[in-house]
């Protein structure tokens, strides 16, 4: 009888079929909304970006192991290339770090403000483009459907530590949990999970975190610079936390999309209403990973899972926009500063948003649509 060799077994594992999950209510809403997108594009052509030509960003578990590894290999490639931001951030060592630098510098402008959703859309696309143009990646930015893994994230395809994961949980280390500033008891502290230490399995087990911390959730050596941009090399730490994941199940996301008709409330509920003890799916996803740097508000893109989380944030906005494209592609809210501190004017579609040394400022209106935005460079959907 034929006995498969180790080589054949490895080859089969590399092309293994994507894992199957039943469609959740958010996925069903997205699918039923595609007819609205088709109708809108028929009335409002976007040049060469059409429903048929738009690329598809896919969920992590819908990729084969081979496709997942191609993505993590590209991220590791970006980590191997020299930084462009060392003149302003001496701690930056790689092109991957460049993106962390920009996030650190622009956090006070791009959270709790007009720019939160459009700026992150630009940011994710630019990172995806760097993986493709600088590291030979032929796929597109995957996203993390929080609901699929919410019950047991540490043992999910995202965090199980296999070669087809985004790396494992951190080693078990005692820590206090995750404080939520401004939240009332008992919502002011997310209980610790079973990690907290260095990640020792998966593609990023040897990764070095260089920047920060600025707002750590763990006891981490302080950065030599007050702005967090000095050299502070250390291991990647995680405390993959199902307590935080509990607020990211599909019912929360579905309610977020369907119960908030105006952008102000959609964004406010998404980002979290901490004084009311509501973390929101945005914070819930970040704190599902937790650790260092994922749990640090400023430095969180330093954990490679950040990009899958924020692709999901972008997907949720995309689904929300599809419910009323005529109105919602032109709807912004809030002021130009985080939580209006210091006080600032309301933002508009004509305000500029950019990526520092990485990409030029463009008007917010150029970042509103995944179909034809940024002069046609945005041309993607989620499946």
Short mmCIF file of C-alpha atoms in Angstrom, two decimals:
data_model
loop_
_atom_site.label_atom_id
_atom_site.label_comp_id
_atom_site.label_asym_id
_atom_site.label_seq_id
_atom_site.Cartn_x
_atom_site.Cartn_y
_atom_site.Cartn_z
CA UNK A 1 0.00 0.00 0.00
CA UNK A 2 1.20 3.51 -0.82
CA UNK A 3 2.60 5.33 2.21
CA UNK A 4 2.81 9.14 1.93
CA UNK A 5 6.30 10.45 2.53
CA UNK A 6 7.11 13.29 4.92
CA UNK A 7 7.66 15.48 1.84
CA UNK A 8 4.20 14.67 0.47
CA UNK A 9 2.61 15.25 3.87
CA UNK A 10 4.30 18.65 4.14
CA UNK A 11 3.19 19.53 0.62
CA UNK A 12 -0.39 18.58 1.45
CA UNK A 13 -0.27 20.70 4.62
CA UNK A 14 0.99 23.64 2.58
CA UNK A 15 -1.98 23.55 0.26
CA UNK A 16 -4.55 22.49 2.84
CA UNK A 17 -8.06 23.69 2.22
CA UNK A 18 -9.25 26.71 4.15
CA UNK A 19 -11.10 26.05 7.39
CA UNK A 20 -14.88 26.23 7.18
CA UNK A 21 -17.03 28.36 9.49
CA UNK A 22 -20.77 28.94 9.15
CA UNK A 23 -21.80 32.40 7.98
CA UNK A 24 -22.61 34.72 10.88
CA UNK A 25 -25.22 37.47 10.87
CA UNK A 26 -22.65 40.10 9.87
CA UNK A 27 -21.48 38.04 6.90
CA UNK A 28 -25.07 37.47 5.82
CA UNK A 29 -25.74 41.21 6.04
CA UNK A 30 -22.66 41.91 3.91
CA UNK A 31 -23.73 39.40 1.29
CA UNK A 32 -27.26 40.76 1.11
CA UNK A 33 -25.87 44.30 0.76
CA UNK A 34 -23.80 43.61 -2.34
CA UNK A 35 -26.78 44.27 -4.61
CA UNK A 36 -26.84 47.83 -3.23
CA UNK A 37 -23.19 48.21 -4.13
CA UNK A 38 -23.79 46.92 -7.66
CA UNK A 39 -26.70 49.34 -8.13
CA UNK A 40 -24.63 52.25 -6.84
CA UNK A 41 -21.73 51.47 -9.17
CA UNK A 42 -24.09 51.17 -12.13
CA UNK A 43 -25.28 54.72 -11.43
CA UNK A 44 -21.88 56.05 -10.38
CA UNK A 45 -19.12 54.41 -12.47
CA UNK A 46 -15.67 54.49 -10.89
CA UNK A 47 -13.51 54.26 -13.99
CA UNK A 48 -11.49 51.07 -14.13
CA UNK A 49 -12.64 50.04 -10.64
CA UNK A 50 -15.70 47.87 -11.13
CA UNK A 51 -17.50 45.21 -9.16
CA UNK A 52 -15.74 42.61 -11.31
CA UNK A 53 -12.22 44.10 -11.07
CA UNK A 54 -12.21 44.87 -7.34
CA UNK A 55 -9.84 42.67 -5.37
CA UNK A 56 -11.17 40.61 -2.47
CA UNK A 57 -9.75 40.82 1.01
CA UNK A 58 -10.38 37.47 2.72
CA UNK A 59 -10.72 36.23 6.29
CA UNK A 60 -7.66 34.54 7.81
CA UNK A 61 -9.20 31.08 8.11
CA UNK A 62 -10.48 31.26 4.52
CA UNK A 63 -6.85 31.29 3.35
CA UNK A 64 -4.96 28.04 2.90
CA UNK A 65 -1.97 27.45 5.15
CA UNK A 66 0.23 28.16 2.14
CA UNK A 67 -1.51 31.51 1.58
CA UNK A 68 -1.23 32.42 5.27
CA UNK A 69 2.47 31.62 5.24
CA UNK A 70 2.95 33.78 2.15
CA UNK A 71 1.45 36.66 4.11
CA UNK A 72 3.58 36.17 7.24
CA UNK A 73 6.69 35.70 5.09
CA UNK A 74 5.98 39.08 3.51
CA UNK A 75 5.59 40.70 6.94
CA UNK A 76 8.93 39.18 8.01
CA UNK A 77 10.43 40.53 4.79
CA UNK A 78 9.22 44.03 5.67
CA UNK A 79 10.84 43.60 9.08
CA UNK A 80 14.15 42.83 7.36
CA UNK A 81 14.31 46.03 5.29
CA UNK A 82 15.90 49.23 6.64
CA UNK A 83 13.68 51.92 8.10
CA UNK A 84 12.95 55.24 6.40
CA UNK A 85 12.15 57.07 9.65
CA UNK A 86 15.40 56.81 11.62
CA UNK A 87 16.05 60.57 11.46
CA UNK A 88 12.94 61.20 13.56
CA UNK A 89 12.77 57.85 15.33
CA UNK A 90 16.21 56.43 16.18
CA UNK A 91 14.56 53.30 17.56
CA UNK A 92 13.07 52.37 14.18
CA UNK A 93 15.04 49.54 12.62
CA UNK A 94 12.84 48.34 9.76
CA UNK A 95 10.21 49.25 7.22
CA UNK A 96 7.73 47.52 9.52
CA UNK A 97 8.77 49.92 12.28
CA UNK A 98 8.10 52.87 9.97
CA UNK A 99 4.38 52.15 10.26
CA UNK A 100 4.61 52.00 14.04
CA UNK A 101 6.37 55.39 14.06
CA UNK A 102 3.59 57.00 12.02
CA UNK A 103 0.92 55.56 14.32
CA UNK A 104 2.72 56.80 17.44
CA UNK A 105 3.08 60.27 15.97
CA UNK A 106 -0.48 60.55 14.71
CA UNK A 107 -2.51 58.79 17.42
CA UNK A 108 -3.75 62.05 19.03
CA UNK A 109 -5.15 63.14 15.67
CA UNK A 110 -6.52 59.89 14.30
CA UNK A 111 -8.51 58.39 17.18
CA UNK A 112 -11.75 59.72 18.60
CA UNK A 113 -11.79 62.20 15.72
CA UNK A 114 -12.99 62.77 12.15
CA UNK A 115 -9.97 60.89 10.85
CA UNK A 116 -10.28 57.58 12.69
CA UNK A 117 -11.96 55.52 9.96
CA UNK A 118 -10.65 57.17 6.76
CA UNK A 119 -7.07 57.49 8.04
CA UNK A 120 -6.90 53.83 9.06
CA UNK A 121 -8.29 52.86 5.65
CA UNK A 122 -5.38 54.72 4.03
CA UNK A 123 -2.91 53.27 6.54
CA UNK A 124 -3.95 49.63 5.96
CA UNK A 125 -3.95 50.03 2.17
CA UNK A 126 -0.47 51.55 2.22
CA UNK A 127 0.87 48.69 4.38
CA UNK A 128 -0.77 46.12 2.09
CA UNK A 129 0.81 47.87 -0.90
CA UNK A 130 4.25 47.79 0.76
CA UNK A 131 3.94 44.03 1.28
CA UNK A 132 3.07 43.62 -2.38
CA UNK A 133 5.57 46.02 -3.96
CA UNK A 134 8.54 45.59 -1.62
CA UNK A 135 8.23 41.97 -0.54
CA UNK A 136 6.66 40.17 -3.48
CA UNK A 137 3.38 39.34 -1.76
CA UNK A 138 0.75 38.46 -4.35
CA UNK A 139 -2.28 38.33 -2.06
CA UNK A 140 -4.14 41.10 -0.27
CA UNK A 141 -4.56 42.15 3.35
CA UNK A 142 -6.48 39.46 5.25
CA UNK A 143 -8.89 40.35 8.03
CA UNK A 144 -9.79 38.80 11.37
CA UNK A 145 -13.46 37.98 11.80
CA UNK A 146 -13.57 38.37 15.58
CA UNK A 147 -16.67 36.23 16.03
CA UNK A 148 -15.08 33.10 14.60
CA UNK A 149 -12.55 32.81 17.42
CA UNK A 150 -14.18 34.76 20.26
CA UNK A 151 -14.95 31.75 22.45
CA UNK A 152 -11.38 30.44 22.45
CA UNK A 153 -9.04 32.84 20.63
CA UNK A 154 -5.82 31.31 21.99
CA UNK A 155 -6.58 28.01 20.22
CA UNK A 156 -7.85 29.55 17.00
CA UNK A 157 -6.18 29.43 13.56
CA UNK A 158 -5.01 32.99 14.28
CA UNK A 159 -3.14 32.34 17.54
CA UNK A 160 -2.51 28.58 17.80
CA UNK A 161 1.22 29.00 17.16
CA UNK A 162 1.33 26.85 14.03
CA UNK A 163 3.10 27.95 10.86
CA UNK A 164 -0.31 28.94 9.49
CA UNK A 165 -1.01 31.27 12.40
CA UNK A 166 -0.07 34.85 13.25
CA UNK A 167 2.01 33.44 16.09
CA UNK A 168 1.03 31.94 19.40
CA UNK A 169 0.04 33.27 22.78
CA UNK A 170 2.68 34.54 25.19
CA UNK A 171 4.19 32.32 27.85
CA UNK A 172 2.28 32.26 31.14
CA UNK A 173 3.32 35.16 33.39
CA UNK A 174 1.42 36.67 36.28
CA UNK A 175 0.06 40.18 35.68
CA UNK A 176 -2.80 42.32 36.85
CA UNK A 177 -4.96 42.28 33.70
CA UNK A 178 -5.90 45.15 31.44
CA UNK A 179 -6.97 48.44 33.04
CA UNK A 180 -9.66 50.41 31.18
CA UNK A 181 -9.22 54.07 32.18
CA UNK A 182 -12.46 55.91 32.87
CA UNK A 183 -14.63 52.81 33.03
CA UNK A 184 -16.73 52.08 36.15
CA UNK A 185 -16.27 48.94 38.22
CA UNK A 186 -16.34 46.08 37.30
CA UNK A 187 -15.64 47.19 33.71
CA UNK A 188 -12.41 49.03 34.58
CA UNK A 189 -10.27 45.90 34.51
CA UNK A 190 -10.25 43.00 32.04
CA UNK A 191 -9.09 39.91 33.99
CA UNK A 192 -5.78 38.41 32.86
CA UNK A 193 -5.73 35.30 30.70
CA UNK A 194 -3.07 32.58 30.35
CA UNK A 195 -0.26 34.52 28.66
CA UNK A 196 1.56 37.76 29.30
CA UNK A 197 5.07 36.59 28.43
CA UNK A 198 7.10 36.30 25.25
CA UNK A 199 5.64 34.65 22.14
CA UNK A 200 7.65 31.48 21.55
CA UNK A 201 5.73 29.76 18.74
CA UNK A 202 4.73 30.58 15.18
CA UNK A 203 6.12 32.91 12.52
CA UNK A 204 6.88 35.79 14.91
CA UNK A 205 8.50 33.86 17.78
CA UNK A 206 11.86 35.59 17.16
CA UNK A 207 10.44 39.05 16.50
CA UNK A 208 11.96 42.09 18.20
CA UNK A 209 9.72 44.97 19.27
CA UNK A 210 11.76 48.17 19.00
CA UNK A 211 9.55 51.15 19.81
CA UNK A 212 7.54 52.29 22.81
CA UNK A 213 5.98 51.69 25.19
CA UNK A 214 3.87 54.78 25.74
CA UNK A 215 0.73 53.36 27.36
CA UNK A 216 1.67 49.80 28.35
CA UNK A 217 -0.67 47.23 29.90
CA UNK A 218 2.30 45.18 31.16
CA UNK A 219 5.36 46.14 33.21
CA UNK A 220 7.74 46.93 30.36
CA UNK A 221 11.09 48.75 30.43
CA UNK A 222 10.48 52.43 29.69
CA UNK A 223 11.58 53.87 26.37
CA UNK A 224 14.66 56.13 26.62
CA UNK A 225 12.65 58.91 24.94
CA UNK A 226 9.41 60.39 26.25
CA UNK A 227 7.86 60.16 22.77
CA UNK A 228 8.47 56.41 22.60
CA UNK A 229 10.63 56.66 19.48
CA UNK A 230 13.94 55.57 21.00
CA UNK A 231 15.48 52.11 20.77
CA UNK A 232 13.95 49.70 23.29
CA UNK A 233 14.42 46.17 21.91
CA UNK A 234 12.40 43.41 23.57
CA UNK A 235 10.34 40.33 22.76
CA UNK A 236 6.79 40.30 21.42
CA UNK A 237 4.42 39.61 24.34
CA UNK A 238 0.78 38.55 24.26
CA UNK A 239 -1.98 37.62 26.66
CA UNK A 240 -4.62 36.34 24.24
CA UNK A 241 -7.74 37.05 26.22
CA UNK A 242 -11.21 35.56 25.79
CA UNK A 243 -12.57 37.98 28.39
CA UNK A 244 -11.89 40.85 25.99
CA UNK A 245 -13.05 38.77 23.01
CA UNK A 246 -16.48 38.41 24.61
CA UNK A 247 -17.48 41.87 23.34
CA UNK A 248 -16.53 41.05 19.73
CA UNK A 249 -19.09 38.37 18.93
CA UNK A 250 -21.21 38.88 15.81
CA UNK A 251 -24.27 40.15 17.68
CA UNK A 252 -22.31 43.19 18.89
CA UNK A 253 -21.02 43.95 15.40
CA UNK A 254 -24.44 43.44 13.80
CA UNK A 255 -26.06 45.77 16.32
CA UNK A 256 -23.30 48.32 15.76
CA UNK A 257 -24.03 48.37 12.03
CA UNK A 258 -27.82 48.24 12.13
CA UNK A 259 -28.65 50.37 15.17
CA UNK A 260 -26.47 53.40 14.43
CA UNK A 261 -27.69 55.36 11.43
CA UNK A 262 -25.34 58.36 11.80
CA UNK A 263 -21.56 58.21 11.59
CA UNK A 264 -21.10 59.88 14.98
CA UNK A 265 -22.86 57.08 16.84
CA UNK A 266 -21.47 54.34 14.63
CA UNK A 267 -17.92 55.48 15.35
CA UNK A 268 -18.56 56.28 19.02
CA UNK A 269 -20.03 52.85 19.76
CA UNK A 270 -17.29 51.16 17.73
CA UNK A 271 -14.44 52.94 19.54
CA UNK A 272 -16.02 52.40 22.95
CA UNK A 273 -17.98 54.32 25.56
CA UNK A 274 -15.68 53.64 28.50
CA UNK A 275 -17.43 55.80 31.14
CA UNK A 276 -20.49 53.61 30.56
CA UNK A 277 -18.51 50.40 30.77
CA UNK A 278 -18.80 49.69 27.03
CA UNK A 279 -15.49 48.75 25.45
CA UNK A 280 -16.66 48.56 21.84
CA UNK A 281 -15.44 46.10 19.23
CA UNK A 282 -12.40 48.26 18.48
CA UNK A 283 -11.00 48.02 22.01
CA UNK A 284 -12.29 44.46 22.35
CA UNK A 285 -10.20 43.31 19.39
CA UNK A 286 -7.06 45.10 20.57
CA UNK A 287 -7.38 43.72 24.08
CA UNK A 288 -8.06 40.21 22.78
CA UNK A 289 -4.40 40.24 21.72
CA UNK A 290 -3.23 42.45 24.59
CA UNK A 291 0.33 42.23 25.86
CA UNK A 292 3.11 44.38 24.39
CA UNK A 293 2.81 46.18 22.09
CA UNK A 294 -0.75 45.16 21.13
CA UNK A 295 -2.22 46.49 24.36
CA UNK A 296 -0.50 49.87 23.97
CA UNK A 297 -2.83 52.45 22.40
CA UNK A 298 0.04 54.17 20.58
CA UNK A 299 2.33 51.29 19.67
CA UNK A 300 -0.25 48.60 18.83
CA UNK A 301 0.72 48.27 15.12
CA UNK A 302 3.97 46.77 16.39
CA UNK A 303 2.11 43.47 16.79
CA UNK A 304 1.49 42.09 13.28
CA UNK A 305 -2.06 41.04 14.25
CA UNK A 306 -2.98 44.74 14.39
CA UNK A 307 -3.36 44.81 10.61
CA UNK A 308 -5.89 41.98 10.54
CA UNK A 309 -7.86 43.61 13.35
CA UNK A 310 -8.02 46.97 11.62
CA UNK A 311 -8.89 45.35 8.30
CA UNK A 312 -11.93 43.99 10.16
CA UNK A 313 -12.67 47.49 11.46
CA UNK A 314 -12.54 48.67 7.85
CA UNK A 315 -14.78 45.79 6.76
CA UNK A 316 -17.38 46.73 9.36
CA UNK A 317 -17.32 50.36 8.15
CA UNK A 318 -17.63 49.10 4.55
CA UNK A 319 -20.71 47.06 5.44
CA UNK A 320 -22.20 50.05 7.31
CA UNK A 321 -21.56 52.30 4.31
CA UNK A 322 -23.28 49.86 1.96
CA UNK A 323 -26.57 50.28 3.81
CA UNK A 324 -26.92 53.81 2.34
CA UNK A 325 -24.05 54.52 -0.04
CA UNK A 326 -25.37 57.82 -1.36
CA UNK A 327 -25.33 59.29 2.13
CA UNK A 328 -22.64 57.37 3.97
CA UNK A 329 -19.83 57.78 1.45
CA UNK A 330 -19.95 61.48 2.31
CA UNK A 331 -20.61 61.31 6.04
CA UNK A 332 -17.96 62.35 8.58
CA UNK A 333 -18.31 63.54 12.14
CA UNK A 334 -16.44 64.61 15.27
CA UNK A 335 -13.68 67.18 15.56
CA UNK A 336 -10.09 67.23 14.35
CA UNK A 337 -8.59 66.18 17.70
CA UNK A 338 -8.97 63.07 19.85
CA UNK A 339 -12.05 63.44 22.04
CA UNK A 340 -11.92 67.15 21.14
CA UNK A 341 -8.83 67.69 23.32
CA UNK A 342 -7.66 70.32 22.79
CA UNK A 343 -10.91 71.77 21.41
CA UNK A 344 -10.95 71.95 17.63
CA UNK A 345 -13.32 72.57 14.74
CA UNK A 346 -15.50 69.84 13.26
CA UNK A 347 -13.73 67.92 10.56
CA UNK A 348 -14.82 67.98 6.91
CA UNK A 349 -14.32 65.99 3.74
CA UNK A 350 -11.84 68.64 2.61
CA UNK A 351 -9.50 68.17 5.58
CA UNK A 352 -6.15 66.59 4.79
CA UNK A 353 -5.01 63.23 6.08
CA UNK A 354 -1.66 61.60 5.41
CA UNK A 355 0.95 59.10 6.57
CA UNK A 356 3.86 61.34 7.47
CA UNK A 357 7.01 60.50 5.52
CA UNK A 358 5.35 57.42 4.04
CA UNK A 359 2.58 59.01 1.97
CA UNK A 360 1.31 62.42 1.01
CA UNK A 361 -1.67 64.18 2.54
CA UNK A 362 -4.92 63.74 0.64
CA UNK A 363 -8.40 65.05 1.27
CA UNK A 364 -10.57 62.88 3.48
CA UNK A 365 -13.09 62.58 0.65
CA UNK A 366 -10.47 60.54 -1.25
CA UNK A 367 -10.47 57.94 1.52
CA UNK A 368 -14.19 57.37 1.90
CA UNK A 369 -14.80 54.70 -0.72
CA UNK A 370 -13.10 51.32 -1.17
CA UNK A 371 -14.30 51.44 -4.79
CA UNK A 372 -12.40 54.19 -6.58
CA UNK A 373 -11.02 56.12 -3.63
CA UNK A 374 -7.51 57.58 -3.60
CA UNK A 375 -7.67 58.35 -7.31
CA UNK A 376 -8.75 54.81 -8.13
CA UNK A 377 -6.02 53.11 -6.08
CA UNK A 378 -8.62 51.83 -3.64
CA UNK A 379 -10.44 49.07 -5.48
CA UNK A 380 -11.32 46.30 -3.07
CA UNK A 381 -14.14 44.53 -1.26
CA UNK A 382 -14.35 42.01 1.56
CA UNK A 383 -15.56 38.46 1.15
#
